[in-house]
Amino acid sequence: MQFTPWENPMGTDGFEFVEYAAPDPVALGQLFERMGFLAIAKHRHKNVTLYRQGEVNFIINAEPNSFAQRFARQHGPSVCAMAFRVNDAAQAYARALELGAWGFDNQTGPMELNIPAIKGIGDSLIYFVDRWHGKGGAAPGAIGNISIYDVDFVPLPEKSEGAAASAAAGHGLTYIDHLTHNVHRGRMKEWADFYERLFGFKEVRYFDIEGKLTGLKSKAMTSPCGKIRIPINESSDDKSQIAEYLVLYQGEGIQHIALGTDNIYATVERM
């Protein structure tokens, strides 16, 4: 089905990265590698690693005393942030604050990019990124065809030879299809309104599923660009998987990330 974009005042253009935090970052990195991701770069000044497969960028933040590690101590292995591509990061950030978002005081070091961020679900962060390869049709090597990783990261020496080709292939995962939010009962509409008010998302599908033992409600929200999809789920009772997640995770948050592939059978076989 062909997607028809609508008015997009924030200039969203998809996901740029998903940032993870974990008490054991090494084990999480090994899991990513089993999934076909390749560690291709390290932050210039921090213990932060970039993993890539296809167009999917996963970041593991193991920097001591960072927001990410504080997040991991509270929630365990989790997504502490996600980044949206936008046409103008400063403009998008200013607009978000005007519309009631809570800004995040991002501590940057010398010669580091100051990537603006607001608080999102469960006190995770939403970053605004306006630098990526191919933005606006820019060709490789062209002025403006610079990503945040070109500035803040350095390629891993042992992975630089053929790393781009390996990361592109992986196990066949190519893009982020969607990521979900699990919220407390009665809060689904509040978070749907958050994305609608700030980013112009629309509800494209609604589910009210009643099983024999448990039930759930879900609003599937989509950005004006059609590339950012966020289902928001709430439980109908205290016995569902959503309710269990809220207890174990100690709050609302990003429950899962769905990744796209051209051949799901071949991808699973490689894993």
Tab-separated table of C-alpha atoms in Angstrom:
chain	number	residue	atom	x	y	z
A	1	MET	CA	0.000	0.000	0.000
A	2	GLN	CA	1.419	3.364	-1.017
A	3	PHE	CA	1.913	5.862	1.817
A	4	THR	CA	0.756	9.450	1.344
A	5	PRO	CA	2.725	11.917	3.523
A	6	TRP	CA	0.981	14.798	5.284
A	7	GLU	CA	2.067	18.140	6.719
A	8	ASN	CA	5.406	17.678	8.463
A	9	PRO	CA	6.363	20.831	10.445
A	10	MET	CA	9.114	18.989	12.377
A	11	GLY	CA	10.664	17.711	9.161
A	12	THR	CA	10.953	14.089	10.348
A	13	ASP	CA	12.621	11.637	7.957
A	14	GLY	CA	12.929	8.328	9.820
A	15	PHE	CA	15.032	6.822	12.575
A	16	GLU	CA	18.750	7.640	12.791
A	17	PHE	CA	19.751	5.355	15.646
A	18	VAL	CA	18.584	3.457	18.696
A	19	GLU	CA	20.760	3.794	21.799
A	20	TYR	CA	21.046	0.960	24.311
A	21	ALA	CA	22.263	0.775	27.891
A	22	ALA	CA	23.046	-2.383	29.838
A	23	PRO	CA	24.757	-3.445	33.075
A	24	ASP	CA	26.871	-5.756	30.872
A	25	PRO	CA	27.584	-3.882	27.611
A	26	VAL	CA	29.980	-6.583	26.366
A	27	ALA	CA	27.272	-9.264	26.510
A	28	LEU	CA	24.860	-6.942	24.685
A	29	GLY	CA	27.441	-6.327	21.955
A	30	GLN	CA	27.925	-10.063	21.529
A	31	LEU	CA	24.166	-10.457	21.127
A	32	PHE	CA	24.133	-7.795	18.399
A	33	GLU	CA	26.953	-9.594	16.588
A	34	ARG	CA	24.993	-12.857	16.654
A	35	MET	CA	22.153	-10.917	15.051
A	36	GLY	CA	24.466	-9.897	12.205
A	37	PHE	CA	25.459	-6.429	13.385
A	38	LEU	CA	29.068	-5.293	13.099
A	39	ALA	CA	30.852	-2.928	15.493
A	40	ILE	CA	32.272	-0.388	13.048
A	41	ALA	CA	33.239	2.659	15.110
A	42	LYS	CA	33.962	3.979	18.606
A	43	HIS	CA	33.253	7.419	20.006
A	44	ARG	CA	36.310	9.666	19.999
A	45	HIS	CA	36.198	10.388	23.718
A	46	LYS	CA	33.625	8.079	25.321
A	47	ASN	CA	33.015	4.367	25.801
A	48	VAL	CA	30.322	4.297	23.129
A	49	THR	CA	30.238	1.823	20.224
A	50	LEU	CA	28.375	2.008	16.924
A	51	TYR	CA	26.952	-1.221	15.478
A	52	ARG	CA	25.474	-1.305	11.977
A	53	GLN	CA	23.547	-3.636	9.710
A	54	GLY	CA	21.881	-2.384	6.549
A	55	GLU	CA	20.420	1.040	7.396
A	56	VAL	CA	20.076	0.191	11.096
A	57	ASN	CA	22.361	1.972	13.562
A	58	PHE	CA	22.518	0.588	17.107
A	59	ILE	CA	24.607	2.379	19.724
A	60	ILE	CA	25.761	0.854	23.014
A	61	ASN	CA	26.617	3.501	25.585
A	62	ALA	CA	28.906	2.095	28.282
A	63	GLU	CA	30.332	5.428	29.397
A	64	PRO	CA	30.632	5.379	33.227
A	65	ASN	CA	28.381	7.812	35.099
A	66	SER	CA	26.536	8.690	31.897
A	67	PHE	CA	22.782	9.102	31.521
A	68	ALA	CA	22.753	5.721	29.769
A	69	GLN	CA	24.448	3.860	32.601
A	70	ARG	CA	22.200	5.470	35.206
A	71	PHE	CA	19.278	4.364	33.052
A	72	ALA	CA	20.626	0.793	32.955
A	73	ARG	CA	20.992	0.661	36.727
A	74	GLN	CA	17.293	1.430	37.074
A	75	HIS	CA	15.845	-0.546	34.146
A	76	GLY	CA	18.413	-3.195	33.235
A	77	PRO	CA	19.266	-3.840	29.561
A	78	SER	CA	17.089	-1.359	27.712
A	79	VAL	CA	16.676	1.321	25.088
A	80	CYS	CA	17.612	4.603	26.730
A	81	ALA	CA	17.234	6.794	23.642
A	82	MET	CA	16.220	6.944	20.003
A	83	ALA	CA	17.067	9.528	17.373
A	84	PHE	CA	14.772	10.976	14.730
A	85	ARG	CA	16.145	12.365	11.502
A	86	VAL	CA	14.853	15.909	10.990
A	87	ASN	CA	15.540	18.595	8.435
A	88	ASP	CA	16.808	21.121	11.018
A	89	ALA	CA	17.674	19.833	14.503
A	90	ALA	CA	17.827	23.220	16.235
A	91	GLN	CA	14.501	24.281	14.755
A	92	ALA	CA	12.842	20.957	15.662
A	93	TYR	CA	14.150	21.170	19.219
A	94	ALA	CA	12.912	24.752	19.659
A	95	ARG	CA	9.494	23.831	18.280
A	96	ALA	CA	9.257	20.815	20.609
A	97	LEU	CA	9.963	23.012	23.646
A	98	GLU	CA	7.366	25.538	22.491
A	99	LEU	CA	4.825	22.719	22.308
A	100	GLY	CA	5.528	21.607	25.866
A	101	ALA	CA	8.349	19.061	25.589
A	102	TRP	CA	10.943	18.800	28.355
A	103	GLY	CA	14.467	19.462	27.172
A	104	PHE	CA	17.489	17.423	28.204
A	105	ASP	CA	20.744	19.034	29.320
A	106	ASN	CA	23.138	17.124	27.085
A	107	GLN	CA	26.699	17.185	28.451
A	108	THR	CA	29.087	17.366	25.487
A	109	GLY	CA	32.865	17.410	25.492
A	110	PRO	CA	35.285	19.558	23.477
A	111	MET	CA	34.859	19.267	19.686
A	112	GLU	CA	31.758	17.054	20.080
A	113	LEU	CA	28.442	17.632	18.369
A	114	ASN	CA	25.725	18.971	20.639
A	115	ILE	CA	22.794	16.820	19.543
A	116	PRO	CA	19.590	18.257	21.049
A	117	ALA	CA	17.237	15.915	22.870
A	118	ILE	CA	13.924	15.926	24.707
A	119	LYS	CA	12.527	13.538	27.300
A	120	GLY	CA	10.383	10.738	25.929
A	121	ILE	CA	8.662	7.623	27.195
A	122	GLY	CA	9.773	6.514	30.657
A	123	ASP	CA	12.386	9.311	30.810
A	124	SER	CA	14.212	7.906	27.784
A	125	LEU	CA	15.429	10.484	25.269
A	126	ILE	CA	14.468	11.499	21.746
A	127	TYR	CA	17.394	13.046	19.854
A	128	PHE	CA	17.082	15.296	16.802
A	129	VAL	CA	19.682	14.583	14.102
A	130	ASP	CA	20.046	16.615	10.906
A	131	ARG	CA	23.276	15.104	9.527
A	132	TRP	CA	23.266	11.785	7.690
A	133	HIS	CA	24.720	10.316	4.528
A	134	GLY	CA	22.527	10.899	1.516
A	135	LYS	CA	20.412	13.631	3.091
A	136	GLY	CA	18.559	15.509	0.385
A	137	GLY	CA	20.038	13.230	-2.258
A	138	ALA	CA	23.631	14.232	-1.500
A	139	ALA	CA	26.144	11.982	-3.238
A	140	PRO	CA	29.123	10.344	-1.470
A	141	GLY	CA	31.919	12.874	-1.051
A	142	ALA	CA	29.654	15.850	-1.693
A	143	ILE	CA	29.595	18.851	0.618
A	144	GLY	CA	26.942	18.258	3.247
A	145	ASN	CA	27.093	14.471	2.945
A	146	ILE	CA	28.445	14.198	6.489
A	147	SER	CA	26.936	12.125	9.272
A	148	ILE	CA	27.209	12.524	13.023
A	149	TYR	CA	29.460	9.442	13.031
A	150	ASP	CA	31.981	11.184	10.755
A	151	VAL	CA	32.375	13.867	13.433
A	152	ASP	CA	32.049	12.081	16.770
A	153	PHE	CA	33.283	8.552	15.953
A	154	VAL	CA	36.426	6.912	14.598
A	155	PRO	CA	36.372	3.639	12.617
A	156	LEU	CA	37.612	0.595	14.461
A	157	PRO	CA	41.033	-0.188	12.904
A	158	GLU	CA	40.519	-3.933	12.858
A	159	LYS	CA	37.115	-3.519	11.223
A	160	SER	CA	37.840	-0.764	8.693
A	161	GLU	CA	38.816	-3.098	5.830
A	162	GLY	CA	35.584	-4.167	4.193
A	163	ALA	CA	33.527	-3.081	7.199
A	164	ALA	CA	31.021	-1.143	5.117
A	165	ALA	CA	30.243	-4.134	2.922
A	166	SER	CA	30.013	-6.506	5.881
A	167	ALA	CA	27.747	-4.173	7.829
A	168	ALA	CA	25.539	-3.714	4.791
A	169	ALA	CA	25.083	-7.475	4.403
A	170	GLY	CA	24.931	-8.840	7.945
A	171	HIS	CA	22.095	-11.337	8.281
A	172	GLY	CA	19.809	-9.382	5.984
A	173	LEU	CA	18.266	-6.898	8.420
A	174	THR	CA	17.854	-3.619	6.572
A	175	TYR	CA	15.695	-1.082	8.442
A	176	ILE	CA	13.766	-0.303	11.624
A	177	ASP	CA	10.134	-1.131	10.956
A	178	HIS	CA	8.727	0.047	14.287
A	179	LEU	CA	9.294	0.170	18.017
A	180	THR	CA	6.616	-0.156	20.676
A	181	HIS	CA	5.797	1.649	23.906
A	182	ASN	CA	4.210	-0.162	26.852
A	183	VAL	CA	2.306	2.225	29.135
A	184	HIS	CA	0.172	2.055	32.256
A	185	ARG	CA	-3.575	1.678	31.874
A	186	GLY	CA	-5.221	4.966	31.021
A	187	ARG	CA	-2.008	6.481	29.597
A	188	MET	CA	-2.204	5.316	25.982
A	189	LYS	CA	-4.096	8.398	24.813
A	190	GLU	CA	-1.693	10.704	26.672
A	191	TRP	CA	1.322	9.306	24.818
A	192	ALA	CA	-0.521	9.225	21.494
A	193	ASP	CA	-1.327	12.906	22.021
A	194	PHE	CA	2.358	13.550	22.802
A	195	TYR	CA	3.458	12.295	19.374
A	196	GLU	CA	0.549	13.940	17.615
A	197	ARG	CA	1.109	17.344	19.238
A	198	LEU	CA	4.900	17.459	18.909
A	199	PHE	CA	5.560	15.565	15.686
A	200	GLY	CA	2.289	15.476	13.766
A	201	PHE	CA	1.861	11.698	14.103
A	202	LYS	CA	-1.496	10.171	13.276
A	203	GLU	CA	-3.222	7.035	14.507
A	204	VAL	CA	-3.302	4.658	11.541
A	205	ARG	CA	-4.740	1.622	13.318
A	206	TYR	CA	-6.405	0.772	16.617
A	207	PHE	CA	-6.570	-2.640	18.289
A	208	ASP	CA	-8.738	-3.783	21.192
A	209	ILE	CA	-7.866	-7.436	21.703
A	210	GLU	CA	-9.604	-9.580	24.303
A	211	GLY	CA	-8.210	-13.061	24.944
A	212	LYS	CA	-9.467	-15.787	27.247
A	213	LEU	CA	-7.264	-14.591	30.098
A	214	THR	CA	-5.873	-11.173	29.194
A	215	GLY	CA	-6.424	-8.287	26.814
A	216	LEU	CA	-4.705	-5.244	25.418
A	217	LYS	CA	-5.385	-2.018	23.567
A	218	SER	CA	-2.989	-0.489	21.062
A	219	LYS	CA	-2.776	2.698	19.015
A	220	ALA	CA	-0.443	2.391	16.015
A	221	MET	CA	1.033	5.874	15.474
A	222	THR	CA	2.892	6.947	12.328
A	223	SER	CA	4.929	10.060	11.534
A	224	PRO	CA	4.092	12.408	8.631
A	225	CYS	CA	7.082	11.026	6.686
A	226	GLY	CA	5.756	7.495	7.163
A	227	LYS	CA	9.142	6.187	8.346
A	228	ILE	CA	8.673	6.328	12.124
A	229	ARG	CA	6.069	3.908	13.431
A	230	ILE	CA	5.313	3.594	17.152
A	231	PRO	CA	2.516	1.344	18.453
A	232	ILE	CA	1.485	2.363	21.980
A	233	ASN	CA	0.152	-0.509	24.090
A	234	GLU	CA	-1.732	-0.649	27.365
A	235	SER	CA	-3.069	-3.680	29.205
A	236	SER	CA	-6.723	-4.332	29.937
A	237	ASP	CA	-5.853	-6.169	33.168
A	238	ASP	CA	-3.050	-6.978	35.618
A	239	LYS	CA	-2.130	-10.381	34.160
A	240	SER	CA	-0.899	-9.549	30.665
A	241	GLN	CA	2.619	-9.453	29.262
A	242	ILE	CA	2.351	-5.646	29.253
A	243	ALA	CA	1.576	-5.562	32.971
A	244	GLU	CA	4.483	-7.935	33.636
A	245	TYR	CA	6.816	-5.720	31.614
A	246	LEU	CA	5.834	-2.597	33.576
A	247	VAL	CA	6.710	-4.348	36.844
A	248	LEU	CA	10.017	-5.882	35.721
A	249	TYR	CA	11.146	-2.793	33.824
A	250	GLN	CA	10.034	-0.516	36.678
A	251	GLY	CA	7.953	1.783	34.535
A	252	GLU	CA	6.842	2.634	31.033
A	253	GLY	CA	9.267	2.241	28.178
A	254	ILE	CA	10.261	0.917	24.775
A	255	GLN	CA	9.309	-2.761	24.860
A	256	HIS	CA	10.592	-4.058	21.519
A	257	ILE	CA	12.164	-3.008	18.230
A	258	ALA	CA	10.991	-4.631	14.992
A	259	LEU	CA	13.546	-4.871	12.175
A	260	GLY	CA	12.755	-5.346	8.494
A	261	THR	CA	14.326	-7.873	6.123
A	262	ASP	CA	13.790	-8.844	2.491
A	263	ASN	CA	13.795	-12.548	3.384
A	264	ILE	CA	12.736	-13.416	6.920
A	265	TYR	CA	13.466	-17.133	6.487
A	266	ALA	CA	17.049	-16.532	5.325
A	267	THR	CA	17.650	-14.026	8.122
A	268	VAL	CA	16.445	-16.414	10.826
A	269	GLU	CA	18.512	-19.214	9.295
A	270	ARG	CA	21.691	-17.116	9.547
A	271	MET	CA	21.040	-16.348	13.204
